[in-house]
Coordinates of C-alpha atoms in Angstrom, one line a residue:
Chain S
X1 CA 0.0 0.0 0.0
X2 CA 2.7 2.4 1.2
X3 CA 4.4 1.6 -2.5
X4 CA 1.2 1.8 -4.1
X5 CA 0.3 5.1 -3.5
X6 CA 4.1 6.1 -3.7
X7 CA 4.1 5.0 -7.3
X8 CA 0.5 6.0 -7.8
X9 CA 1.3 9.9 -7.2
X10 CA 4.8 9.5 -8.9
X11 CA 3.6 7.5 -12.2
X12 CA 1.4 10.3 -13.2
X13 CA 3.8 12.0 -14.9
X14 CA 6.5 11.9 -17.7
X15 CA 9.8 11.6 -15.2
X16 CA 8.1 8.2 -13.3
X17 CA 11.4 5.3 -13.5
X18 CA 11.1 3.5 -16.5
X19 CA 12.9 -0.2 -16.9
X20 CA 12.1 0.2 -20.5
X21 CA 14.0 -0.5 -23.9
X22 CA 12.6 2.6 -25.8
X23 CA 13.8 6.2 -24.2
X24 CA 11.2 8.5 -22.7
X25 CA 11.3 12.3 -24.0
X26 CA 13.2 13.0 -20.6
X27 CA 15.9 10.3 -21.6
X28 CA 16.6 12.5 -25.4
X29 CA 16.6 15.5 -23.6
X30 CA 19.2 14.0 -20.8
X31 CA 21.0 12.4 -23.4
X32 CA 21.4 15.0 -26.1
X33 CA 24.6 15.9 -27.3
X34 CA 25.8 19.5 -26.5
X35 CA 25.2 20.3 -30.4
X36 CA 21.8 19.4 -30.2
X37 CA 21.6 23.1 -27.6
X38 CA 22.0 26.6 -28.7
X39 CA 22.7 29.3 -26.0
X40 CA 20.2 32.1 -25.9
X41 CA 21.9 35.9 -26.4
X42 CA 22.0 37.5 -23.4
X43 CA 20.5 40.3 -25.5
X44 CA 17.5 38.5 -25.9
X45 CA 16.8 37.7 -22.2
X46 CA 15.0 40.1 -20.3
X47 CA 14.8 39.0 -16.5
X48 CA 12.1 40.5 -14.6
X49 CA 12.7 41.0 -10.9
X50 CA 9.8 40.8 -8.8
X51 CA 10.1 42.5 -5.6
X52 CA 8.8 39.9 -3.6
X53 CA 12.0 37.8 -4.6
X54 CA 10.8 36.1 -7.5
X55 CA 12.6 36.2 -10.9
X56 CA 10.6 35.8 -14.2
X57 CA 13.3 35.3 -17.7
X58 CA 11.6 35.8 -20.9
X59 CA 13.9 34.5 -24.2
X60 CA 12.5 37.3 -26.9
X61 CA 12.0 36.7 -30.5
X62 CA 13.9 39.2 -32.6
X63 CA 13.1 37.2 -35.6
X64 CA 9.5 37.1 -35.6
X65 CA 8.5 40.6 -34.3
X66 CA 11.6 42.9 -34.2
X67 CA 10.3 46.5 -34.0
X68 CA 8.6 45.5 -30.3
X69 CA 11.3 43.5 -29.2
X70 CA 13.4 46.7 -29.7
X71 CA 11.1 48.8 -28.2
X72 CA 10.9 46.3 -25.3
X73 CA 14.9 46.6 -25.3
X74 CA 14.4 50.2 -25.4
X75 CA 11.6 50.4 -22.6
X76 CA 14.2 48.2 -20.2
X77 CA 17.1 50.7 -20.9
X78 CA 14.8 53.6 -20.9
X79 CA 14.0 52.6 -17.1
X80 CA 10.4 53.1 -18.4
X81 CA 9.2 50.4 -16.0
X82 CA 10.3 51.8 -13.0
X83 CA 7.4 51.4 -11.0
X84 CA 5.4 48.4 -13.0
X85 CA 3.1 45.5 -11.5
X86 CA 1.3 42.7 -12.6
X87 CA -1.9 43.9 -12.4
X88 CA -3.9 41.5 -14.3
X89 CA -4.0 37.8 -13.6
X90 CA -6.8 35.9 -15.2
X91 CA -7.6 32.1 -14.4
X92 CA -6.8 29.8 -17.5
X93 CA -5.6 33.1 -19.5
X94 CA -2.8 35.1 -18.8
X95 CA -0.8 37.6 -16.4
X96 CA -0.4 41.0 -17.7
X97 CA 2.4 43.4 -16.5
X98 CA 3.0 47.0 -17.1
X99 CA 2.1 50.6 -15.7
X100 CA -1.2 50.4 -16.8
X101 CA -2.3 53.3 -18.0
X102 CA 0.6 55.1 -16.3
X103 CA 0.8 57.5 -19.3
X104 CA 4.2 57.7 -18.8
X105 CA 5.4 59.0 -22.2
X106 CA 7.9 57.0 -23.6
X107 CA 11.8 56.4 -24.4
X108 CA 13.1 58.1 -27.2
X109 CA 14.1 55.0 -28.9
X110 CA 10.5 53.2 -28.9
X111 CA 8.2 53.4 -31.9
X112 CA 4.9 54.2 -31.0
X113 CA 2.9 52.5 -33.8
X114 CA 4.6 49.3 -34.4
X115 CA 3.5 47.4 -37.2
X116 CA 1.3 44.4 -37.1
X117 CA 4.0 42.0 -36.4
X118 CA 1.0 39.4 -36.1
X119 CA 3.0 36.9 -38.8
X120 CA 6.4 36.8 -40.4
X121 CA 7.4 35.6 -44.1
X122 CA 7.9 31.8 -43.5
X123 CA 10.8 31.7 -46.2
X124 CA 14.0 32.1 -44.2
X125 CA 12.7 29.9 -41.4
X126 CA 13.7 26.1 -41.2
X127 CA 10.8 23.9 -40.1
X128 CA 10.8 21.1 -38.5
X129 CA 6.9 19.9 -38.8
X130 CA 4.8 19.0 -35.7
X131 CA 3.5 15.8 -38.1
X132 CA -0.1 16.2 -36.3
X133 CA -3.2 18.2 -37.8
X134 CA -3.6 21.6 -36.0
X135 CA -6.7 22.9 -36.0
X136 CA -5.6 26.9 -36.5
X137 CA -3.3 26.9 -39.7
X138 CA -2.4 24.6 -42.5
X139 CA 0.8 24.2 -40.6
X140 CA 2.7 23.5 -37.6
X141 CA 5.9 22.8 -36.5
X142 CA 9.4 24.4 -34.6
X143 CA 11.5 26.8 -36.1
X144 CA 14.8 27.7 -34.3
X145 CA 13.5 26.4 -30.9
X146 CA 9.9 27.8 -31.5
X147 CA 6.5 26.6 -32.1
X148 CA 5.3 28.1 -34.8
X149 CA 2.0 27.7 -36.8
X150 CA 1.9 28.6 -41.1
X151 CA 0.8 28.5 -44.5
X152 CA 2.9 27.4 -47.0
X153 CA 0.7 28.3 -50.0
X154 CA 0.3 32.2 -48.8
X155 CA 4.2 31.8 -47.3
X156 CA 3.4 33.5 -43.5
X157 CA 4.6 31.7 -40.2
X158 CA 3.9 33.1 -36.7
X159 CA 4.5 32.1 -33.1
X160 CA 2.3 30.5 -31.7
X161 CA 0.3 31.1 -28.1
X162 CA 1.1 28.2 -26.1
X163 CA 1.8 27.9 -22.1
X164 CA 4.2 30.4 -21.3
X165 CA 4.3 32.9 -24.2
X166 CA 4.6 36.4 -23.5
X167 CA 2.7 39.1 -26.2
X168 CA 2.2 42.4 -26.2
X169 CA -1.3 44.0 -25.0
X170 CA -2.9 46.3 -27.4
X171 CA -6.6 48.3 -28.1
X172 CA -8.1 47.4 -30.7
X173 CA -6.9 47.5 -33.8
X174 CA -4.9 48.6 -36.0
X175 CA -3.2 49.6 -32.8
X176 CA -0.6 46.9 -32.0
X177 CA 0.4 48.4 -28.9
X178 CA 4.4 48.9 -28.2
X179 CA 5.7 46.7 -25.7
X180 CA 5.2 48.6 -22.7
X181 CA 2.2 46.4 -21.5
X182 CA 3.0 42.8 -21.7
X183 CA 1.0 39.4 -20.5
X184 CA 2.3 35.4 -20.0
X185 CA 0.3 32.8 -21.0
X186 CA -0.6 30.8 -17.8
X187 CA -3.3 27.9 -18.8
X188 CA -4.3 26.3 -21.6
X189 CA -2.6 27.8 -25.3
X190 CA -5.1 30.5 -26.2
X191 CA -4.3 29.8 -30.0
X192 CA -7.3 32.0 -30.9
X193 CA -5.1 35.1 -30.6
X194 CA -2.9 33.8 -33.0
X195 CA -2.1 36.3 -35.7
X196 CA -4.4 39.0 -34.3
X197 CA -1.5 40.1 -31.6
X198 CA 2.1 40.1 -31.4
X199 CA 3.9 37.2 -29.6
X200 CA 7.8 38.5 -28.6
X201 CA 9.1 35.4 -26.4
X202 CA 8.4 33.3 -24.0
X203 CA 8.9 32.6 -19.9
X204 CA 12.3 30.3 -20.2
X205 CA 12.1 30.5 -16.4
X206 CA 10.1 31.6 -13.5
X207 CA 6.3 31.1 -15.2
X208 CA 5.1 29.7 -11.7
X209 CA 6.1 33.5 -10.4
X210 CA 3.3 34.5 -12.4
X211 CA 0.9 31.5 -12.9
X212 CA 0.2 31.2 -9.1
X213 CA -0.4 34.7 -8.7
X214 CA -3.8 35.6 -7.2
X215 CA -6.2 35.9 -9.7
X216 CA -8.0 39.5 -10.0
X217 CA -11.8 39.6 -9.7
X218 CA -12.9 42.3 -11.7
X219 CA -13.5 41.7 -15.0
X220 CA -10.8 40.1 -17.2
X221 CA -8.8 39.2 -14.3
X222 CA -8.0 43.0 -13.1
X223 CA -7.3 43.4 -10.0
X224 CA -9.7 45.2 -8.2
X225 CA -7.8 47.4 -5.5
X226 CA -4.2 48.7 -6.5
X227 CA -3.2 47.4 -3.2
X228 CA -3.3 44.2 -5.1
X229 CA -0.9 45.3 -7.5
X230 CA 2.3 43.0 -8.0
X231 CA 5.7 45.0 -7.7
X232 CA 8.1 44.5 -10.4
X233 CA 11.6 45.8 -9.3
X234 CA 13.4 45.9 -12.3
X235 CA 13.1 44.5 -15.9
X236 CA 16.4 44.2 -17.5
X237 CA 18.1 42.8 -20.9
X238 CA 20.7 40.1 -19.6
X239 CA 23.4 41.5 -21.7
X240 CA 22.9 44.9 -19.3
X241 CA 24.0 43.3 -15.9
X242 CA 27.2 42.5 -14.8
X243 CA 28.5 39.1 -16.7
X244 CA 28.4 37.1 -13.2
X245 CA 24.9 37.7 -12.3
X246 CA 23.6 37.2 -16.1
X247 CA 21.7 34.1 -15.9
X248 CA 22.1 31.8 -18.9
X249 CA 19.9 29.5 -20.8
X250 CA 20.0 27.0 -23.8
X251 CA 17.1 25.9 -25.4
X252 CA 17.0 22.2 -27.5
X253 CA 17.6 22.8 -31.6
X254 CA 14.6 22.1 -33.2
X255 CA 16.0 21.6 -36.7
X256 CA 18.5 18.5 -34.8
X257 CA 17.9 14.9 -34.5
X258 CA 17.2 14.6 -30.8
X259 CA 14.8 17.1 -31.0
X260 CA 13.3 14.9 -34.0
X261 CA 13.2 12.0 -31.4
X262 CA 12.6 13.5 -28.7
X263 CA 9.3 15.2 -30.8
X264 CA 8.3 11.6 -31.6
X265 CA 8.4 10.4 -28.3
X266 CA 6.3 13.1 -27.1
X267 CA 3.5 11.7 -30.0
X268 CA 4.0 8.4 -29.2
X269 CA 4.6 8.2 -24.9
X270 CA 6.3 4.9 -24.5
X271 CA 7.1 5.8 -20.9
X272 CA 5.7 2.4 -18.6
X273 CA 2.8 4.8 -17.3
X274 CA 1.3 5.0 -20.7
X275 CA -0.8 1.9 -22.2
X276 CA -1.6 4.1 -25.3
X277 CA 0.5 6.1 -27.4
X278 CA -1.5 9.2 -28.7
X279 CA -0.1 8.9 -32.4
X280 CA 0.0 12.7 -32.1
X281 CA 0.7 15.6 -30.2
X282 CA -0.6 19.2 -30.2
X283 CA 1.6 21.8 -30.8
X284 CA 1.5 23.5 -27.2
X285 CA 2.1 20.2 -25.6
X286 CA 5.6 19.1 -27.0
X287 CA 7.3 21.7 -25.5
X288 CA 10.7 22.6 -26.5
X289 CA 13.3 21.8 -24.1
X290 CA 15.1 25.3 -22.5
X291 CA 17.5 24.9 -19.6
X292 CA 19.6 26.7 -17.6
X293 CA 23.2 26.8 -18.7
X294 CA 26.1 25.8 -16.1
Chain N
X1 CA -3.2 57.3 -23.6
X2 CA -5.6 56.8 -20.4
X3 CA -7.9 55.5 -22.5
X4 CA -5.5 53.8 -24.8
X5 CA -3.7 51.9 -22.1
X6 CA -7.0 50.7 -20.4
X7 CA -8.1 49.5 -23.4
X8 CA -4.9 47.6 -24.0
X9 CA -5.8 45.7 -21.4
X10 CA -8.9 45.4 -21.4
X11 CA -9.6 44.3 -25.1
X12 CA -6.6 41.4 -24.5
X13 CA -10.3 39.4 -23.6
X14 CA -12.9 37.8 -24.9
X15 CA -15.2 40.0 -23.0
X16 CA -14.1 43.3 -24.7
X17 CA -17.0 45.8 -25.3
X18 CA -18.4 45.2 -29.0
X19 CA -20.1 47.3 -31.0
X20 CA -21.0 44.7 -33.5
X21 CA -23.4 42.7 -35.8
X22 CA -22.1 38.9 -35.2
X23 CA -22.4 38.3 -31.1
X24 CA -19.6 37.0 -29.0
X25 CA -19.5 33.9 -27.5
X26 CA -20.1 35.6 -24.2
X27 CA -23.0 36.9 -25.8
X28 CA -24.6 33.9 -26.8
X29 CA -24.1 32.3 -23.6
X30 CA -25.6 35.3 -22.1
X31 CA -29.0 35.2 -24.3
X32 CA -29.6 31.1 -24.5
X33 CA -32.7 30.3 -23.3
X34 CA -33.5 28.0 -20.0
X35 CA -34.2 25.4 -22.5
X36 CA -30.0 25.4 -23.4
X37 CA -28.7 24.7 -19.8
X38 CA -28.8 21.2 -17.7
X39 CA -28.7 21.4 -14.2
X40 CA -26.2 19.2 -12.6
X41 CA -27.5 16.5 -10.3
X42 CA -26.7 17.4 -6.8
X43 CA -25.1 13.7 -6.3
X44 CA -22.6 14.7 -8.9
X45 CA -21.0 17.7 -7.4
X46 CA -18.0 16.8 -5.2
X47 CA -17.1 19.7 -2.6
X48 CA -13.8 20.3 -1.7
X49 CA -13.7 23.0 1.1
X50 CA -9.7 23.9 2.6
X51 CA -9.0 24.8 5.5
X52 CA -7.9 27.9 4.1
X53 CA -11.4 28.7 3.3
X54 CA -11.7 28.1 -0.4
X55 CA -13.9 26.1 -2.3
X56 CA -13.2 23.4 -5.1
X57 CA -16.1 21.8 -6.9
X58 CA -16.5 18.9 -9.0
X59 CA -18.4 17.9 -11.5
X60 CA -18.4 14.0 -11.4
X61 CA -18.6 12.1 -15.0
X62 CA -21.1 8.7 -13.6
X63 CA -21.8 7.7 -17.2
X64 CA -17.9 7.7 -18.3
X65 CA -16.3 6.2 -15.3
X66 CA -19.1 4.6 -13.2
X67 CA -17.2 2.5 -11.1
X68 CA -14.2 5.2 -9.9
X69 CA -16.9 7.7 -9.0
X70 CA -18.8 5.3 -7.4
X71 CA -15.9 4.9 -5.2
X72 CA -15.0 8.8 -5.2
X73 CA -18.8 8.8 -3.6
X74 CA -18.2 5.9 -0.8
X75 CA -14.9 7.7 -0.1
X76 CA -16.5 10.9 0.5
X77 CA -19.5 9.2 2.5
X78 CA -17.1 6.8 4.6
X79 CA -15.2 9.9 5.8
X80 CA -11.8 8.4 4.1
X81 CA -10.4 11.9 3.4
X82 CA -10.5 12.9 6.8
X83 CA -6.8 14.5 6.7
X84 CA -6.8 14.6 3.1
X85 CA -4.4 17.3 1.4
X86 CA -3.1 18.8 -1.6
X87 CA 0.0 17.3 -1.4
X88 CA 1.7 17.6 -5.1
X89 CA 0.9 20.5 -7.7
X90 CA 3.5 20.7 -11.0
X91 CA 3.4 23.7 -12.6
X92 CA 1.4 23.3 -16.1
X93 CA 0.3 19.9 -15.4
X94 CA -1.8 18.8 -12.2
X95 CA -2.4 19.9 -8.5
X96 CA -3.0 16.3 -6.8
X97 CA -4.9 15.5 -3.5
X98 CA -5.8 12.8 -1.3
X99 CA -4.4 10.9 1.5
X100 CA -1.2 10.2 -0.2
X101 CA 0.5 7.1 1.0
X102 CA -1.1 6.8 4.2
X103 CA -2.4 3.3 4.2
X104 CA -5.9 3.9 5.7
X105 CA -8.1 1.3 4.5
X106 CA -10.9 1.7 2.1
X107 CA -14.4 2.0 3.3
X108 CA -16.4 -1.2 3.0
X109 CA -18.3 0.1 -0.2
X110 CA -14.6 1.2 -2.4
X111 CA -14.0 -1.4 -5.0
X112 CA -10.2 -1.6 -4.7
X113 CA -9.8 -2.9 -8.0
X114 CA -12.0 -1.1 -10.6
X115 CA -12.4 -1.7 -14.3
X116 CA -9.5 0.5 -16.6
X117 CA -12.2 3.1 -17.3
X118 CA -10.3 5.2 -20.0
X119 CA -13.2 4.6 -22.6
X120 CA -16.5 3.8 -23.0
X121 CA -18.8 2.8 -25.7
X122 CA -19.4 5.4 -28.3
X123 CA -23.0 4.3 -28.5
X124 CA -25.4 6.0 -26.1
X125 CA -24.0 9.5 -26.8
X126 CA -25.3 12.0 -28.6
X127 CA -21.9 13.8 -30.3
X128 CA -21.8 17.3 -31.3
X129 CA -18.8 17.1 -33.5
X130 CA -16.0 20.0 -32.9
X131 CA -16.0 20.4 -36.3
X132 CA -11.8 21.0 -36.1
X133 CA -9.1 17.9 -36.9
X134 CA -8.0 16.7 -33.4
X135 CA -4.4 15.4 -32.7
X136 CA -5.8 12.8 -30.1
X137 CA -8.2 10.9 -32.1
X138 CA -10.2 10.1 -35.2
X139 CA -13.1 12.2 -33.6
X140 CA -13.1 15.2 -31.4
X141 CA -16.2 16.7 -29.9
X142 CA -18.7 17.4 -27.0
X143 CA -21.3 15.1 -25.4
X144 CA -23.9 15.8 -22.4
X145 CA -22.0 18.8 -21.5
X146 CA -18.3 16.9 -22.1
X147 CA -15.0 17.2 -24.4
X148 CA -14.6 13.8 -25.8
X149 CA -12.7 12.0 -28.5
X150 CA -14.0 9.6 -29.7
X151 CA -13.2 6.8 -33.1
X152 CA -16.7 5.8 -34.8
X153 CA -14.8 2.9 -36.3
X154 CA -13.8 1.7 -33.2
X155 CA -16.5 2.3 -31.4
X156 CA -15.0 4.6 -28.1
X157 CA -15.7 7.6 -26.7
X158 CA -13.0 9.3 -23.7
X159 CA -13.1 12.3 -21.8
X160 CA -10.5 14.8 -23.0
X161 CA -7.4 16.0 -20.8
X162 CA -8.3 19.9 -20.4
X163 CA -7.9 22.3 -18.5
X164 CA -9.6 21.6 -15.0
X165 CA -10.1 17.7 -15.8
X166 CA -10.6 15.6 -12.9
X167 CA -9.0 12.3 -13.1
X168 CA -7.4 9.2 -11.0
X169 CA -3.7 8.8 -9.6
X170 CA -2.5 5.3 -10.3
X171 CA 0.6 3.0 -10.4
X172 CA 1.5 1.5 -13.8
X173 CA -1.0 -0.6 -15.4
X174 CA -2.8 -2.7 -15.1
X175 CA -3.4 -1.1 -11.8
X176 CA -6.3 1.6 -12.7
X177 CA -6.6 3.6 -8.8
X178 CA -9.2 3.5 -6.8
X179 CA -10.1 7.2 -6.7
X180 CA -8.5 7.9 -3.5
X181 CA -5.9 10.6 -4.5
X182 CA -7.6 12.6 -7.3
X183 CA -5.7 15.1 -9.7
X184 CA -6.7 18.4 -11.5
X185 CA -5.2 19.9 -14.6
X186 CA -3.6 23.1 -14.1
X187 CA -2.1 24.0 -17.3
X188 CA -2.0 23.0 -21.0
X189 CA -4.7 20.1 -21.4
X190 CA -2.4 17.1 -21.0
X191 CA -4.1 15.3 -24.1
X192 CA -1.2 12.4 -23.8
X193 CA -3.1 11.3 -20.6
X194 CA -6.2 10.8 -23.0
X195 CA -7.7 7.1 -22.7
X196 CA -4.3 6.0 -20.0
X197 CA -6.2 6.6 -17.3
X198 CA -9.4 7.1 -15.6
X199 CA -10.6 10.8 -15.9
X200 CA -14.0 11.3 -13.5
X201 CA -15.2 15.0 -14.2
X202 CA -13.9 18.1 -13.9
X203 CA -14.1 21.6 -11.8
X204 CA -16.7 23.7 -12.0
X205 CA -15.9 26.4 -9.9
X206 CA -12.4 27.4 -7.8
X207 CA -10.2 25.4 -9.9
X208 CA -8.2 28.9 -8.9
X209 CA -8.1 27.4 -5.6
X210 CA -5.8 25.0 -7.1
X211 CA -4.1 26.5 -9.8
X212 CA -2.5 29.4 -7.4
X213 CA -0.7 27.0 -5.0
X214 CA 2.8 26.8 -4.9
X215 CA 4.5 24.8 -7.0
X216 CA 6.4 21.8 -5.3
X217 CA 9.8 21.6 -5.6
X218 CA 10.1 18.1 -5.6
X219 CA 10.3 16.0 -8.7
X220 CA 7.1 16.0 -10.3
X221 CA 5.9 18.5 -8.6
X222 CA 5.7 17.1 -5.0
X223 CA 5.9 19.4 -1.8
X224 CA 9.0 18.6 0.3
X225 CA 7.8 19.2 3.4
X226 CA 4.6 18.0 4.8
X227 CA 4.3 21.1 6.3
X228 CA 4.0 22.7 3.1
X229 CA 0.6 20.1 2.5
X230 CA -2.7 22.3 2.3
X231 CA -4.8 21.0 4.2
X232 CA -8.5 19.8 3.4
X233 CA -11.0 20.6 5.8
X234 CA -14.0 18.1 3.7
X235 CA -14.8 16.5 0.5
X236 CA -18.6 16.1 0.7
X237 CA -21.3 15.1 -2.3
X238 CA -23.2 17.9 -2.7
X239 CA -26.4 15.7 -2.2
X240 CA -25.8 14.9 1.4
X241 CA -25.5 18.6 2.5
X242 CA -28.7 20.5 3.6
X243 CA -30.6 21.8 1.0
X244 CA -29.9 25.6 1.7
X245 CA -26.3 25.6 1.6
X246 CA -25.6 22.9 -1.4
X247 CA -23.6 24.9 -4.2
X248 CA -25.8 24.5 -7.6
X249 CA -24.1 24.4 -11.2
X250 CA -25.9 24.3 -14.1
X251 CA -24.2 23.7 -17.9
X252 CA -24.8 24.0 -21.4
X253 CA -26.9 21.1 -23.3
X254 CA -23.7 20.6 -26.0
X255 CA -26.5 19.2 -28.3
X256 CA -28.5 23.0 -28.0
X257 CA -28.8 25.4 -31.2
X258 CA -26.9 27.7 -28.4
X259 CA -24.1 25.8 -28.1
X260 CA -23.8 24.5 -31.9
X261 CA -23.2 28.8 -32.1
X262 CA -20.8 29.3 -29.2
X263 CA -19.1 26.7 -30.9
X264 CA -19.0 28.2 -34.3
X265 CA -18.1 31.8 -32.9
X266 CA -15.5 30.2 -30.6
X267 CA -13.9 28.8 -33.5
X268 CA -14.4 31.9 -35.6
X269 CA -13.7 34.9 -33.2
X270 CA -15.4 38.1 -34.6
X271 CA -15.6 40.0 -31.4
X272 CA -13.9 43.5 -32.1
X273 CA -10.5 42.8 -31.2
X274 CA -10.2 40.0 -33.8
X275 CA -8.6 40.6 -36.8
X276 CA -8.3 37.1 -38.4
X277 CA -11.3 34.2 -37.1
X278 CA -8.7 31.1 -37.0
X279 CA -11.6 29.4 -39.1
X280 CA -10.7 26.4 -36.3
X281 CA -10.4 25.5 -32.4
X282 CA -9.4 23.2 -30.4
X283 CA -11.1 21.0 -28.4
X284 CA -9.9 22.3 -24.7
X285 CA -10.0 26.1 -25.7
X286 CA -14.0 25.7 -26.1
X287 CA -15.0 25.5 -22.5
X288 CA -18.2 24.3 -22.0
X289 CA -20.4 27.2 -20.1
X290 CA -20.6 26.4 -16.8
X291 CA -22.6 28.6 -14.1
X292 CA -23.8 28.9 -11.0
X293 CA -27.9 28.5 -10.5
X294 CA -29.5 31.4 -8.6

């Protein structure tokens, strides 16, 4: 009984001891060769300080929406978010962090009407494809360590909103917002907003920071008093702090072959636990491997 | 900007004023007629109260997993979770409660070895199809309220892994667990669990309750300290608790003209804020309505 239970709680997920001939996704990961990683630039890590302790990292995505990932560089440099909170934190939705309605005018360097950089051109990207059916585009797969949905006959790609992805909050449209207000992804992939916002990264480290945040209760998750309000410290781009308090992280490549594996496996759990391999695997759930670096 | 900002953040939602022709989803759930919504037996809700002071309730699944929630109803009637905690929650995946290891035996009426209850015959449901390809299975949909897959060929129908699922800690198979230590999804629905093991029901309301814990820092997510269990202060069936202070749910009938269009306009997003309808959903980011009765 004592083992039982043990084993009951610890087989319910990937990690539980397997005495098995085929590898579990954990195993390729483990196992992967240190060409299988790339480091993250330290320019494209912003690390998010809470003032409670806790520290959010977010890996940004130059390549897919560049003018708001400079203006998020140029927002961190500008000191612009002196004084930010989380102050939106909806179940099953997302955290939100910013001034909020601060209007603090902004950095020199930050372009106030971004454009819609809702898609990218897919040509230039190298995709490895999810080999499962998504129901939100044509097409779906990993380029350069992210998931990314597309059309190959109209030749777009574009992040896509999984567990964890950060994006920038905007009115409505055409407004695309700048950077300055930004929200996590903490439940279920809201792929809905795909294309209609701009993804710029994603939480490498620290989600839970956010994700077990109180939820607000006004509408939309706000919070209702500003007492409530979640004090953010500092937000900095890695390459800004000293070199021995950068933290450093590697993410798995997605165009190598233990990331092909490792992809299979997650489509096809051969771990003891499972008694049914899916035969498939939604985007949102293969998650690319990101770790810290020594 | 004041107005700008706020609307940043406020048109992120769903809920976003429109000033439109097509309705939102939250409209149509809004106008559906009493005709659209099933009450939820009283012997069907499980609820969890903590000792904190928060409240979790379930929504058990009898005619998908008879046996376990017969025994999640013994369990609850013989007093076994007397004790009970939240002992495990992993971020993006499951917060886990129960008794966890403690060797208590199983009140007279538990069947300590139930039937693998990962399936059940297709036939007898009434399917509204999701209308979207599904990674999981030849069939994807909703039935008496539920997200199932399902294969007509084969002739099975599951309960899908989403967000706020309820389902069954067990060892490796064949074991299938009693329904002693219970799980909830927290994060990205965990599809790969789909027909591996026994899934009960899900939250109806205060999944937050679960969902804001802190993480354990254990391997799969398991507190390291006892003293950082949260304590349950009951699990009672909603049916033995007097009549004024029972919590009431009631959900939309998924084979209602209302939900065939909450469907459609969840998959094709026209409220304001949209740009581009995905023309497609998935099958956890559909969210049955669920409500509280007045």
């Amino acid at each position: 009984m004592r083992t039982l239970l043990l084993l009951t709680a610890a087989a319910l997920l990937i990690g539980a001891a397997p005495a098995k001939k085929l590898p579990t996704p954990n195993d390729i990961v483990a196992s992967a060769p240190a060409s299988a990683w790339k480091a993250i630039p330290p320019d494209d890590l912003m690390v998010i300080d809470l003032r409670s302790g806790g520290r959010v990292v977010v890996q940004l995505a130059p390549d897919f929406a560049p003018v708001h990932v400079a203006n998020i560089k140029a927002l961190a440099r500008g000191r612009h978010w002196d004084g930010a909170t989380v102050y939106r934190v909806q179940d099953n939705y997302v955290a939100q962090w910013g001034l909020n309605d601060s209007g603090k005018p902004w950095p020199k360097d930050v372009v106030a009407k971004p454009p819609a950089e809702y898609t990218r051109p897919l040509n230039g990207l190298r995709i490895t494809p999810l080999g499962s059916p998504d129901p939100y585009a044509p097409g779906a797969g990993f380029a350069d360590g992210w998931p990314v949905a597309y059309s190959t006959k109209a030749g777009w790609a574009n992040l896509a909103h999984c567990y964890a992805s950060v994006g920038v909050g905007r009115d409505l449209s055409p407004d695309t917002g700048t950077g300055g207000e930004l929200y996590a992804v903490i439940g279920h992939g809201p792929r809905q907003l795909d294309r209609n916002i701009a993804l710029v990264g994603r939480v490498v480290d620290g989600i839970d920071r956010f994700s077990t945040l109180p939820r607000g209760t006004e509408a939309l998750g706000f919070y209702k008093d500003k007492a409530q309000y979640v004090p953010i410290a500092s937000i900095r781009i890695a390459s800004d702090m000293q070199a021995g308090e950068r933290p450093s992280y590697e993410y798995m490549d997605t165009a190598s072959a233990s990331f092909a594996r490792y992809l299979e496996l997650r489509a096809n759990r051969h771990d003891d636990f499972y008694i049914r391999p899916a035969g498939g695997v939604d985007l949102c759930n293969v998650q690319v491997p990101v770790r810290k670096r020594p």
